[in-house]
mmCIF file of C-alpha atoms in Angstrom:
data_model
loop_
_atom_site.group_PDB
_atom_site.id
_atom_site.type_symbol
_atom_site.label_atom_id
_atom_site.label_comp_id
_atom_site.label_asym_id
_atom_site.label_seq_id
_atom_site.Cartn_x
_atom_site.Cartn_y
_atom_site.Cartn_z
ATOM 1 C CA MET A 24 104.872 93.863 94.991
ATOM 2 C CA SER A 25 103.917 90.378 94.621
ATOM 3 C CA LYS A 26 107.125 89.247 96.494
ATOM 4 C CA MET A 27 106.639 91.795 99.401
ATOM 5 C CA VAL A 28 103.024 90.553 99.621
ATOM 6 C CA ARG A 29 104.136 86.854 99.797
ATOM 7 C CA LEU A 30 106.833 87.437 102.235
ATOM 8 C CA ILE A 31 104.216 89.226 104.703
ATOM 9 C CA ARG A 32 101.494 86.807 104.311
ATOM 10 C CA GLU A 33 104.011 83.826 104.848
ATOM 11 C CA THR A 34 105.245 85.423 108.084
ATOM 12 C CA PHE A 35 101.838 86.307 109.268
ATOM 13 C CA GLU A 36 100.775 82.685 109.097
ATOM 14 C CA VAL A 37 103.850 81.866 111.614
ATOM 15 C CA VAL A 38 102.747 84.400 113.978
ATOM 16 C CA GLU A 39 99.003 84.268 113.729
ATOM 17 C CA PRO A 40 98.740 81.371 116.424
ATOM 18 C CA GLN A 41 100.493 83.664 118.778
ATOM 19 C CA LEU A 42 98.631 87.150 117.968
ATOM 20 C CA ASP A 43 97.668 87.596 121.674
ATOM 21 C CA GLU A 44 101.467 87.404 122.777
ATOM 22 C CA VAL A 45 102.483 89.565 119.655
ATOM 23 C CA ALA A 46 99.791 92.306 120.695
ATOM 24 C CA LYS A 47 101.228 92.368 124.253
ATOM 25 C CA PHE A 48 104.731 92.500 123.265
ATOM 26 C CA PHE A 49 103.756 95.394 120.683
ATOM 27 C CA TYR A 50 102.213 97.546 123.187
ATOM 28 C CA GLY A 51 105.019 97.115 125.994
ATOM 29 C CA MET A 52 107.498 97.884 123.444
ATOM 30 C CA LEU A 53 105.696 100.993 122.257
ATOM 31 C CA PHE A 54 105.021 102.409 125.756
ATOM 32 C CA SER A 55 108.918 101.798 126.331
ATOM 33 C CA LEU A 56 109.832 103.786 123.308
ATOM 34 C CA SER A 57 107.362 106.468 123.470
ATOM 35 C CA PRO A 58 105.769 106.443 127.007
ATOM 36 C CA ALA A 59 103.655 109.726 126.217
ATOM 37 C CA THR A 60 101.603 107.237 124.125
ATOM 38 C CA ARG A 61 100.324 105.354 127.213
ATOM 39 C CA GLU A 62 97.994 108.306 128.009
ATOM 40 C CA LEU A 63 96.289 107.868 124.708
ATOM 41 C CA PHE A 64 94.904 104.608 125.921
ATOM 42 C CA ALA A 65 92.562 103.218 128.641
ATOM 43 C CA VAL A 66 93.821 101.563 131.769
ATOM 44 C CA ASN A 67 92.439 98.424 130.620
ATOM 45 C CA MET A 68 94.247 97.375 127.522
ATOM 46 C CA GLU A 69 92.372 94.071 126.598
ATOM 47 C CA VAL A 70 89.822 95.747 124.055
ATOM 48 C CA GLN A 71 92.647 97.916 122.439
ATOM 49 C CA ARG A 72 94.795 94.654 121.843
ATOM 50 C CA SER A 73 91.822 92.986 120.321
ATOM 51 C CA ARG A 74 91.215 95.803 118.160
ATOM 52 C CA LEU A 75 95.003 95.912 116.862
ATOM 53 C CA LEU A 76 94.609 92.303 115.864
ATOM 54 C CA ARG A 77 91.430 92.700 113.933
ATOM 55 C CA ALA A 78 92.848 95.937 112.108
ATOM 56 C CA LEU A 79 96.236 93.861 111.563
ATOM 57 C CA VAL A 80 94.661 90.760 110.093
ATOM 58 C CA HIS A 81 92.374 93.331 107.947
ATOM 59 C CA VAL A 82 95.320 94.813 106.624
ATOM 60 C CA ILE A 83 96.973 91.715 105.798
ATOM 61 C CA GLN A 84 93.959 90.383 103.848
ATOM 62 C CA MET A 85 93.958 93.416 101.973
ATOM 63 C CA VAL A 86 97.717 94.038 101.330
ATOM 64 C CA ASP A 87 97.398 93.194 97.612
ATOM 65 C CA LYS A 88 94.201 95.069 97.042
ATOM 66 C CA PRO A 89 95.262 98.754 97.239
ATOM 67 C CA ASP A 90 91.833 100.129 96.014
ATOM 68 C CA GLU A 91 90.188 98.699 99.146
ATOM 69 C CA LEU A 92 93.376 99.030 101.571
ATOM 70 C CA LEU A 93 94.209 102.784 100.918
ATOM 71 C CA PRO A 94 90.716 103.829 101.657
ATOM 72 C CA PHE A 95 90.560 101.871 104.535
ATOM 73 C CA LEU A 96 93.878 103.372 105.845
ATOM 74 C CA HIS A 97 92.679 106.833 105.012
ATOM 75 C CA GLN A 98 89.887 106.383 107.217
ATOM 76 C CA LEU A 99 91.919 105.014 110.069
ATOM 77 C CA GLY A 100 94.312 107.891 109.819
ATOM 78 C CA ARG A 101 91.462 110.408 110.077
ATOM 79 C CA ASP A 102 89.931 108.312 112.996
ATOM 80 C CA HIS A 103 93.171 108.260 114.930
ATOM 81 C CA ARG A 104 93.138 112.129 115.286
ATOM 82 C CA LYS A 105 90.738 111.513 118.176
ATOM 83 C CA PHE A 106 93.707 110.006 120.279
ATOM 84 C CA GLY A 107 95.963 113.012 119.544
ATOM 85 C CA VAL A 108 98.122 110.931 117.473
ATOM 86 C CA VAL A 109 100.899 112.875 115.798
ATOM 87 C CA ALA A 110 103.417 111.944 113.062
ATOM 88 C CA ASP A 111 106.115 111.273 115.476
ATOM 89 C CA HIS A 112 104.004 108.547 116.959
ATOM 90 C CA TYR A 113 104.190 106.548 113.704
ATOM 91 C CA GLU A 114 107.975 105.798 114.092
ATOM 92 C CA ALA A 115 107.633 104.363 117.438
ATOM 93 C CA VAL A 116 104.568 102.276 116.331
ATOM 94 C CA GLY A 117 106.488 100.961 113.302
ATOM 95 C CA THR A 118 109.520 100.107 115.232
ATOM 96 C CA ALA A 119 107.312 98.117 117.988
ATOM 97 C CA LEU A 120 105.479 96.450 115.476
ATOM 98 C CA LEU A 121 108.464 95.096 113.574
ATOM 99 C CA ALA A 122 110.130 94.167 116.610
ATOM 100 C CA SER A 123 107.230 92.157 117.879
ATOM 101 C CA ILE A 124 106.517 90.341 114.592
ATOM 102 C CA LYS A 125 110.375 89.505 114.561
ATOM 103 C CA ARG A 126 110.426 88.108 118.074
ATOM 104 C CA HIS A 127 107.490 85.655 117.426
ATOM 105 C CA ALA A 128 108.513 84.764 113.694
ATOM 106 C CA GLY A 129 111.545 82.710 114.729
ATOM 107 C CA ASP A 130 113.381 81.251 111.517
ATOM 108 C CA ALA A 131 110.758 82.802 109.394
ATOM 109 C CA TRP A 132 112.399 86.255 109.895
ATOM 110 C CA ASN A 133 115.328 87.474 108.033
ATOM 111 C CA ASP A 134 116.424 90.739 106.312
ATOM 112 C CA THR A 135 114.654 90.281 103.305
ATOM 113 C CA VAL A 136 111.449 89.613 105.365
ATOM 114 C CA GLU A 137 112.251 92.656 107.438
ATOM 115 C CA ARG A 138 112.422 94.813 104.370
ATOM 116 C CA ALA A 139 109.177 93.571 103.075
ATOM 117 C CA TRP A 140 107.369 94.524 106.534
ATOM 118 C CA ALA A 141 109.266 97.746 106.694
ATOM 119 C CA GLU A 142 108.198 98.841 103.176
ATOM 120 C CA ALA A 143 104.534 97.876 103.909
ATOM 121 C CA TYR A 144 104.402 99.692 107.221
ATOM 122 C CA THR A 145 105.737 102.886 105.313
ATOM 123 C CA VAL A 146 103.051 102.643 102.964
ATOM 124 C CA MET A 147 100.365 102.206 105.724
ATOM 125 C CA ALA A 148 101.777 105.048 107.913
ATOM 126 C CA SER A 149 102.088 107.532 104.966
ATOM 127 C CA ALA A 150 98.549 106.630 103.960
ATOM 128 C CA MET A 151 97.210 107.286 107.333
ATOM 129 C CA THR A 152 99.304 110.358 108.210
ATOM 130 C CA GLU A 153 98.535 112.049 104.839
ATOM 131 C CA ALA A 154 94.823 111.504 105.389
ATOM 132 C CA ALA A 155 94.890 112.907 108.845
ATOM 133 C CA ALA A 156 96.833 115.904 107.762
ATOM 134 C CA ALA A 157 94.482 116.632 104.947
ATOM 135 C CA ASP A 158 91.444 116.383 107.055
ATOM 136 C CA ASP A 159 90.311 119.937 108.119
ATOM 137 C CA GLY A 160 87.030 118.574 109.998
ATOM 138 C CA PRO A 161 87.078 118.203 113.786
ATOM 139 C CA ALA A 162 89.088 115.454 115.416
ATOM 140 C CA TRP A 163 85.772 114.287 117.079
ATOM 141 C CA TYR A 164 82.265 115.389 117.371
ATOM 142 C CA ASN A 165 80.364 116.110 120.763
ATOM 143 C CA GLY A 166 77.032 114.498 121.383
ATOM 144 C CA GLU A 167 74.452 114.409 123.974
ATOM 145 C CA VAL A 168 72.342 111.377 124.860
ATOM 146 C CA ILE A 169 68.870 112.261 124.521
ATOM 147 C CA HIS A 170 67.169 108.684 124.599
ATOM 148 C CA HIS A 171 67.983 105.518 126.293
ATOM 149 C CA GLU A 172 65.652 102.540 125.728
ATOM 150 C CA ARG A 173 66.389 99.402 127.162
ATOM 151 C CA LEU A 174 64.505 96.548 124.944
ATOM 152 C CA ASN A 175 65.544 93.463 126.879
ATOM 153 C CA TRP A 176 68.438 92.394 129.174
ATOM 154 C CA ASP A 177 71.101 92.832 126.547
ATOM 155 C CA VAL A 178 70.036 95.257 124.055
ATOM 156 C CA ALA A 179 69.545 99.109 124.291
ATOM 157 C CA ILE A 180 68.449 101.808 121.778
ATOM 158 C CA ILE A 181 70.440 105.056 122.288
ATOM 159 C CA ARG A 182 70.067 108.316 120.539
ATOM 160 C CA VAL A 183 72.665 111.070 120.535
ATOM 161 C CA GLN A 184 72.211 114.585 119.531
ATOM 162 C CA THR A 185 75.488 115.653 118.095
ATOM 163 C CA ASP A 186 76.352 119.743 118.225
ATOM 164 C CA HIS A 187 77.332 119.082 114.271
ATOM 165 C CA PRO A 188 76.121 116.603 111.989
ATOM 166 C CA VAL A 189 78.606 113.709 111.481
ATOM 167 C CA PRO A 190 79.386 113.364 107.917
ATOM 168 C CA TYR A 191 79.050 109.487 107.798
ATOM 169 C CA LEU A 192 77.349 107.758 104.599
ATOM 170 C CA PRO A 193 74.459 105.206 105.645
ATOM 171 C CA GLY A 194 76.135 101.788 106.509
ATOM 172 C CA GLN A 195 79.284 103.473 107.968
ATOM 173 C CA TYR A 196 80.190 103.247 111.634
ATOM 174 C CA VAL A 197 81.901 105.513 114.085
ATOM 175 C CA SER A 198 83.721 105.129 117.420
ATOM 176 C CA VAL A 199 82.644 106.630 120.416
ATOM 177 C CA GLU A 200 83.975 107.499 124.005
ATOM 178 C CA THR A 201 81.403 107.648 126.866
ATOM 179 C CA PRO A 202 81.460 108.762 130.452
ATOM 180 C CA GLN A 203 81.071 105.280 131.493
ATOM 181 C CA ARG A 204 84.269 104.175 130.056
ATOM 182 C CA PRO A 205 86.797 107.096 129.495
ATOM 183 C CA ARG A 206 89.237 106.698 126.771
ATOM 184 C CA LEU A 207 87.932 103.345 126.081
ATOM 185 C CA TRP A 208 86.701 103.819 122.410
ATOM 186 C CA ARG A 209 83.954 101.762 120.960
ATOM 187 C CA TYR A 210 82.766 101.257 117.442
ATOM 188 C CA LEU A 211 79.138 101.630 116.809
ATOM 189 C CA THR A 212 77.045 101.795 113.687
ATOM 190 C CA PRO A 213 74.178 104.481 113.375
ATOM 191 C CA ALA A 214 70.815 102.740 112.590
ATOM 192 C CA ASN A 215 69.446 105.998 110.602
ATOM 193 C CA ALA A 216 70.497 107.840 107.711
ATOM 194 C CA PRO A 217 72.444 111.274 108.422
ATOM 195 C CA ALA A 218 69.880 113.820 109.477
ATOM 196 C CA GLU A 219 69.879 117.540 109.469
ATOM 197 C CA ASP A 220 69.451 117.668 113.147
ATOM 198 C CA GLY A 221 72.333 115.633 113.836
ATOM 199 C CA ILE A 222 70.564 112.943 115.616
ATOM 200 C CA MET A 223 72.147 109.478 115.570
ATOM 201 C CA GLU A 224 70.481 106.203 116.703
ATOM 202 C CA PHE A 225 72.810 103.417 117.936
ATOM 203 C CA HIS A 226 71.537 99.590 118.686
ATOM 204 C CA VAL A 227 73.718 98.381 121.427
ATOM 205 C CA ARG A 228 74.017 94.713 122.625
ATOM 206 C CA ALA A 229 75.813 93.747 125.711
ATOM 207 C CA VAL A 230 78.700 91.573 124.666
ATOM 208 C CA GLU A 231 79.818 89.011 127.096
ATOM 209 C CA GLY A 232 82.985 90.362 128.778
ATOM 210 C CA GLY A 233 82.334 93.768 126.954
ATOM 211 C CA TRP A 234 83.560 96.646 129.123
ATOM 212 C CA VAL A 235 81.832 99.505 126.860
ATOM 213 C CA SER A 236 78.757 97.698 125.594
ATOM 214 C CA ARG A 237 77.627 96.237 128.817
ATOM 215 C CA ALA A 238 77.962 99.821 130.321
ATOM 216 C CA LEU A 239 75.945 101.405 127.789
ATOM 217 C CA VAL A 240 73.004 98.922 127.611
ATOM 218 C CA ALA A 241 72.599 99.196 131.581
ATOM 219 C CA HIS A 242 73.958 102.480 132.605
ATOM 220 C CA ALA A 243 73.775 105.007 129.889
ATOM 221 C CA HIS A 244 71.712 108.043 130.782
ATOM 222 C CA VAL A 245 69.894 110.987 129.064
ATOM 223 C CA GLY A 246 72.244 113.876 129.385
ATOM 224 C CA ASP A 247 75.589 111.862 128.959
ATOM 225 C CA GLN A 248 78.314 113.519 127.048
ATOM 226 C CA TRP A 249 79.725 111.426 124.116
ATOM 227 C CA ARG A 250 82.724 112.162 121.823
ATOM 228 C CA ILE A 251 82.142 110.520 118.339
ATOM 229 C CA GLY A 252 85.145 109.982 115.966
ATOM 230 C CA ALA A 253 85.406 110.054 112.171
ATOM 231 C CA PRO A 254 83.116 107.670 110.102
ATOM 232 C CA MET A 255 84.507 104.476 108.642
ATOM 233 C CA GLY A 256 83.542 101.504 106.739
ATOM 234 C CA ARG A 257 82.776 100.406 103.191
ATOM 235 C CA MET A 258 79.247 98.815 103.463
ATOM 236 C CA THR A 259 77.488 101.596 101.670
ATOM 237 C CA VAL A 260 75.141 101.459 98.629
ATOM 238 C CA ASP A 261 75.239 103.781 95.663
ATOM 239 C CA ARG A 262 71.527 103.770 94.627
ATOM 240 C CA GLU A 263 72.487 104.838 90.986
ATOM 241 C CA GLU A 264 75.302 102.589 90.430
ATOM 242 C CA SER A 265 74.669 99.450 92.614
ATOM 243 C CA PRO A 266 73.301 96.095 91.176
ATOM 244 C CA ASP A 267 70.689 94.609 93.557
ATOM 245 C CA VAL A 268 71.538 94.205 97.245
ATOM 246 C CA LEU A 269 71.649 91.328 99.290
ATOM 247 C CA MET A 270 71.776 92.217 103.082
ATOM 248 C CA ILE A 271 72.493 89.309 105.600
ATOM 249 C CA ALA A 272 72.231 90.885 109.307
ATOM 250 C CA GLY A 273 72.374 88.990 112.700
ATOM 251 C CA GLY A 274 71.117 90.467 115.768
ATOM 252 C CA THR A 275 72.130 94.178 116.119
ATOM 253 C CA GLY A 276 73.980 93.786 112.768
ATOM 254 C CA ILE A 277 70.719 95.011 111.522
ATOM 255 C CA ALA A 278 71.874 98.909 112.475
ATOM 256 C CA PRO A 279 73.853 99.457 109.126
ATOM 257 C CA MET A 280 71.061 97.825 106.888
ATOM 258 C CA ARG A 281 68.596 99.963 108.581
ATOM 259 C CA ALA A 282 70.629 103.139 107.991
ATOM 260 C CA ILE A 283 70.745 102.108 104.289
ATOM 261 C CA ILE A 284 67.188 101.220 103.942
ATOM 262 C CA ASP A 285 66.134 104.610 105.854
ATOM 263 C CA ASP A 286 68.289 106.439 103.193
ATOM 264 C CA LEU A 287 66.876 104.440 100.263
ATOM 265 C CA ALA A 288 63.117 104.910 101.394
ATOM 266 C CA GLN A 289 63.586 108.587 100.484
ATOM 267 C CA TYR A 290 63.428 107.806 96.869
ATOM 268 C CA GLY A 291 60.621 106.322 94.627
ATOM 269 C CA GLU A 292 63.103 103.820 92.536
ATOM 270 C CA ASN A 293 66.024 101.525 94.034
ATOM 271 C CA PRO A 294 67.873 98.402 93.481
ATOM 272 C CA ARG A 295 66.095 95.407 94.713
ATOM 273 C CA VAL A 296 66.975 94.935 98.410
ATOM 274 C CA GLN A 297 66.684 91.533 99.833
ATOM 275 C CA VAL A 298 67.133 91.245 103.799
ATOM 276 C CA PHE A 299 67.673 88.132 105.708
ATOM 277 C CA TYR A 300 67.518 89.103 109.445
ATOM 278 C CA GLY A 301 68.359 86.507 111.690
ATOM 279 C CA GLY A 302 68.758 85.513 115.467
ATOM 280 C CA ARG A 303 68.273 82.445 117.766
ATOM 281 C CA THR A 304 64.913 83.634 119.034
ATOM 282 C CA ARG A 305 61.959 86.032 118.072
ATOM 283 C CA GLU A 306 63.092 88.358 120.685
ATOM 284 C CA ASP A 307 66.619 88.804 118.787
ATOM 285 C CA LEU A 308 64.536 90.300 115.809
ATOM 286 C CA TYR A 309 63.548 93.367 117.782
ATOM 287 C CA ASP A 310 63.465 95.613 114.552
ATOM 288 C CA LEU A 311 61.574 93.405 112.556
ATOM 289 C CA PRO A 312 58.047 95.100 112.779
ATOM 290 C CA ASN A 313 59.658 98.398 111.676
ATOM 291 C CA LEU A 314 61.324 96.807 108.828
ATOM 292 C CA GLN A 315 58.312 95.092 107.636
ATOM 293 C CA HIS A 316 56.497 98.425 108.026
ATOM 294 C CA ILE A 317 58.936 100.021 105.606
ATOM 295 C CA ALA A 318 58.617 97.056 103.002
ATOM 296 C CA MET A 319 54.799 97.434 102.980
ATOM 297 C CA HIS A 320 55.434 100.778 101.404
ATOM 298 C CA ASN A 321 58.559 100.169 99.393
ATOM 299 C CA PRO A 322 58.040 97.294 96.801
ATOM 300 C CA TRP A 323 61.976 97.064 95.987
ATOM 301 C CA LEU A 324 62.442 95.704 99.573
ATOM 302 C CA THR A 325 62.016 92.125 100.716
ATOM 303 C CA ILE A 326 62.405 91.227 104.474
ATOM 304 C CA THR A 327 62.969 87.472 105.415
ATOM 305 C CA PRO A 328 63.195 86.639 109.093
ATOM 306 C CA VAL A 329 65.385 83.725 109.820
ATOM 307 C CA LEU A 330 65.425 81.859 113.417
ATOM 308 C CA GLU A 331 67.604 79.252 114.865
ATOM 309 C CA ASP A 332 65.362 78.250 117.572
ATOM 310 C CA GLU A 333 61.618 78.415 118.104
ATOM 311 C CA PRO A 334 60.730 76.045 115.324
ATOM 312 C CA GLU A 335 56.955 76.319 116.229
ATOM 313 C CA LEU A 336 56.880 79.956 114.628
ATOM 314 C CA THR A 337 55.426 80.348 111.444
ATOM 315 C CA ASN A 338 56.148 82.985 108.475
ATOM 316 C CA VAL A 339 59.944 82.774 109.271
ATOM 317 C CA GLU A 340 62.636 80.621 107.622
ATOM 318 C CA HIS A 341 64.352 78.107 110.165
ATOM 319 C CA GLY A 342 67.954 77.460 110.385
ATOM 320 C CA THR A 343 71.156 79.545 110.514
ATOM 321 C CA LEU A 344 71.656 82.505 108.286
ATOM 322 C CA PRO A 345 74.353 80.618 106.291
ATOM 323 C CA ASP A 346 71.893 77.821 105.776
ATOM 324 C CA VAL A 347 68.937 79.988 104.821
ATOM 325 C CA VAL A 348 70.828 82.339 102.662
ATOM 326 C CA THR A 349 72.519 79.747 100.427
ATOM 327 C CA ARG A 350 69.270 77.674 100.288
ATOM 328 C CA TYR A 351 68.025 80.653 98.028
ATOM 329 C CA GLY A 352 71.177 80.286 95.682
ATOM 330 C CA ALA A 353 74.527 81.794 94.998
ATOM 331 C CA TRP A 354 73.397 85.370 94.537
ATOM 332 C CA GLN A 355 76.207 85.883 91.959
ATOM 333 C CA ASP A 356 75.067 89.207 90.507
ATOM 334 C CA TRP A 357 73.972 90.953 93.783
ATOM 335 C CA ASP A 358 76.143 93.185 95.978
ATOM 336 C CA VAL A 359 76.337 91.242 99.266
ATOM 337 C CA LEU A 360 76.427 92.960 102.919
ATOM 338 C CA VAL A 361 77.063 91.153 105.855
ATOM 339 C CA SER A 362 76.988 92.367 109.503
ATOM 340 C CA GLY A 363 76.704 90.754 112.690
ATOM 341 C CA SER A 364 79.004 88.824 115.165
ATOM 342 C CA PRO A 365 82.335 87.916 114.062
ATOM 343 C CA GLY A 366 81.567 84.134 114.198
ATOM 344 C CA MET A 367 78.340 84.945 111.977
ATOM 345 C CA ILE A 368 80.231 86.688 109.536
ATOM 346 C CA ARG A 369 82.973 84.057 109.172
ATOM 347 C CA ALA A 370 80.335 81.516 108.804
ATOM 348 C CA THR A 371 78.153 83.273 106.217
ATOM 349 C CA VAL A 372 81.052 84.352 104.056
ATOM 350 C CA SER A 373 82.511 80.879 104.071
ATOM 351 C CA ARG A 374 79.364 79.241 103.056
ATOM 352 C CA MET A 375 78.686 81.773 100.263
ATOM 353 C CA LEU A 376 81.901 81.189 98.790
ATOM 354 C CA VAL A 377 81.326 77.714 98.780
ATOM 355 C CA ALA A 378 78.062 78.136 97.169
ATOM 356 C CA GLY A 379 79.811 80.191 94.343
ATOM 357 C CA THR A 380 79.180 83.984 95.453
ATOM 358 C CA PRO A 381 82.348 85.806 94.254
ATOM 359 C CA LEU A 382 84.536 87.198 96.782
ATOM 360 C CA ASP A 383 84.440 90.710 95.325
ATOM 361 C CA HIS A 384 80.921 90.995 95.745
ATOM 362 C CA ILE A 385 80.831 90.508 99.437
ATOM 363 C CA ARG A 386 81.478 93.309 102.001
ATOM 364 C CA TYR A 387 81.929 93.320 105.703
ATOM 365 C CA ASP A 388 83.645 95.458 108.253
ATOM 366 C CA PRO A 389 86.450 94.531 110.424
ATOM 367 C CA PHE A 390 85.302 96.110 113.867
ATOM 368 C CA THR A 391 82.138 94.502 115.048
ATOM 369 C CA ILE A 392 82.246 93.707 118.746
ATOM 370 C CA ASP A 393 83.336 95.317 122.021
#
């Protein structure tokens, strides 16, 4: 196992600078081997290519951590049911993936490396297909937009009423398909705990160049019909087992934290929860009044707003989220949840590791942008 992990990581280091080309070659090969799979994806493949890269990087990072990797693959397998993926597709995917890695690995590729990648892919595909086969729930849930509120030019709150409650845990995310962008699934995180009425609240920021997010912020309408995929993610809190919890959120990254807080607020006693909620300007902290209201009635919850700009404002911490959080210490004994843009997550995790926060105490999800 250790040799396989080493070989995979060494090969990946070689191809990583070429990941865009790796993804393009992969999909070209896949559609050549299995033309029917082309119908599973949107006309524009840019988002799907970037999503493949994030998933691949996430798997590579966890390849020697089966306790984390297998649950992720099980979730991914259940989620892929919405595409109409069947077991036969996995063979074509594996062939295309190995061919693409081989093409871009150059002299780093040999028979031993190929066997390592083939063995790893077999484990991945088996975990995904077994989870998909064992899931007796629907491949997706139908929902209708019942509320669309544009808070500013780039952020909107959208509420969706599902025909059946989606069985997500507070902090998990789901994929959604909307009429504005058919077949272009986008990952969103509910900002509320699961409700009996099936209503899910989503906070959507229009990402620069984002095909789906910009359409949702500007053009989602009451009455729109959405499809919602299986829940994914591991940013959850077990209130009976968890130590104290540090939440670090930038912008709409507050959504999973809100869902967890929404759930914890139903109980009288909880672990301590410290939230650092950051943005460039006060407008970015659109949910701050709601969080402060919850904190007034729940002594276990502390909210610290953080601003990079507007130094004249008081009652906030000034600086970047990584700066401010590590200014308070290393948080060695806390569970740490991080949510926001990919750049913010990378910077925060990096700074916390340098400050002494144990890596196995930090959790974040790989799918964070359009």
